[in-house]
Amino acid sequence: MYTYPHPSVLNSPNESSSTSLRNFMSPKSSHFPSDDSDYLSGFANNFSSESIPGALPKAQNSPLLCPLGLYAEQISGTSFTAPRKLNQRSWLYRIKPSVTHEPFKPRVPKHEKLVSEFSQVNSAINPTQIRWKPFDVPDEPTDFVDGLYSVCGAGSSFLRHGFAIHMYTANKSMDNCAFCNADGDFLIVPQIGRLWITTECGKLQVCPGEIVVLPQGFRFSVDLPDGPSRGYVAEIFGTHFQLPDLGPIGANGLASARDFLVPKASFEKESRPGYTIIQKFGGELFTAKQDFSPFNVVAWHGNYVPYKYNLSKFCPYNTVLVDHGDPSINTVLTAPTDKPGVALLDFVIFPPRWLVAEHTFRPPYYHRNCMSEFMGLIHGGYEAKADGFLPGGASLHSCMTPHGPDTKTYEATIAQGNDAGPHRIRDTMAFMFESCLMPRICPWALESPYVDHDYYQCWIGLKSHFVDDTENTG
């Protein structure tokens, strides 16, 4: 089993700042589930959960008087008239309804690095292969909201079509506040540091090597039990993630529905004067005050829920004779478009696995793609890059931009010849966000000091091995 690095491997503050960090890094509660049995399991199921027996109404959703004097509140992730197989909604039974808050006001100071509508005004296009070195966690107190920043994306949350890719660096738990994303669904990939996430449906503990999906509209708070934390976020507008079809693979394989975990109901009933709801709406942040915790849901039922997944449970498939399979064979989740087989955004992983193909160049092939590929590395190395692509870093290969193994990887593979035996890739977890849309890149990402301006050099050393047999013939 891979041991994830302690957050102290990130930038190390001096002793005085380290002492102050410990004061504000500590989470508020340790009651976060750690075992799979502490969750409900399944994907797109209709779940039911109650933290007090009898809290769920019987035989109806909205009785005149709910059990225990609770309020009934529905959260809809799709339109009312969406086809039943696609319809997503949940009923929450809470101590006070979420509408009980003061008016929203623009958050001060303004968050300058979140984008949900990509245009020439706020982002640029660049077909060059781009790679970023790992971003350091800041020294100053920074929670998940303030540490979240957009890297690239396409489309618009206003038009309900598109995606955004963000990264986050944080060192502080959210305090007396909750975040709500009205723009889309978050898929969060922590790279260093556990996330203790409190949602309206219950609590989730998400470790590096796991992912969590927080659907549009749910309120949540992020605690950092390990202190400094870093990771990646994909956001999709106007649709939700689903499991990919398996086609000829059959009924089993890839990500199994039973391995997705959903929180059980838990609630906070204490008064919380000055509690702040931070809402992301059209890429801008707004705040509203209320006097209670939004995590006051005693019971709930439905199929619109937050969930997490452990990537080590993925069942990968690979070629067993010749050639290198397309990366789509490792799709964990997909957000489809209306065009069959074309994804708004796929989440693909490159986990430990065996390589056994004969007479085959086993690393990923050289490629130009009508899709755009954003890659990240959770731990270990990546089979197509001998060096330079580091855990916590990222790369972007946009539509039809050439990419593939670096010079060292190519030469080392060719040197093995056809005698290479079976080889197991170990201690690695890379991933890719892949989209049919062409991403625009945020200026702070293009101008970041973490851009690896020598990235292109990894291919410059590729030399010609061409042999022209016609020169030796009559």
CSV table of N, CA and C in Angstrom, one decimal, residues 76 78-84 86-87:
chain,number,residue,atom,x,y,z
A,76,SER,N,-33.5,19.9,-6.1
A,76,SER,CA,-33.6,19.3,-7.4
A,76,SER,C,-32.3,19.5,-8.2
A,78,THR,N,-32.1,18.2,-11.3
A,78,THR,CA,-32.5,18.2,-12.7
A,78,THR,C,-33.9,18.9,-12.8
A,79,SER,N,-34.3,19.3,-13.9
A,79,SER,CA,-35.7,19.9,-14.1
A,79,SER,C,-36.7,18.9,-13.6
A,80,PHE,N,-37.9,19.3,-13.2
A,80,PHE,CA,-38.9,18.5,-12.8
A,80,PHE,C,-39.3,17.4,-13.8
A,81,THR,N,-39.3,17.8,-15.1
A,81,THR,CA,-39.8,17.0,-16.1
A,81,THR,C,-38.7,16.2,-16.9
A,82,ALA,N,-37.4,16.1,-16.3
A,82,ALA,CA,-36.4,15.3,-16.9
A,82,ALA,C,-36.9,13.9,-16.9
A,83,PRO,N,-36.5,13.1,-17.9
A,83,PRO,CA,-36.9,11.7,-17.9
A,83,PRO,C,-36.5,11.0,-16.6
A,84,ARG,N,-37.4,10.1,-16.2
A,84,ARG,CA,-37.2,9.4,-14.9
A,84,ARG,C,-35.8,8.8,-14.7
A,86,LEU,N,-33.1,9.9,-15.7
A,86,LEU,CA,-32.1,10.9,-15.5
A,86,LEU,C,-32.5,11.9,-14.4
A,87,ASN,N,-33.7,11.8,-13.8
A,87,ASN,CA,-34.2,12.7,-12.8
A,87,ASN,C,-33.5,12.6,-11.5
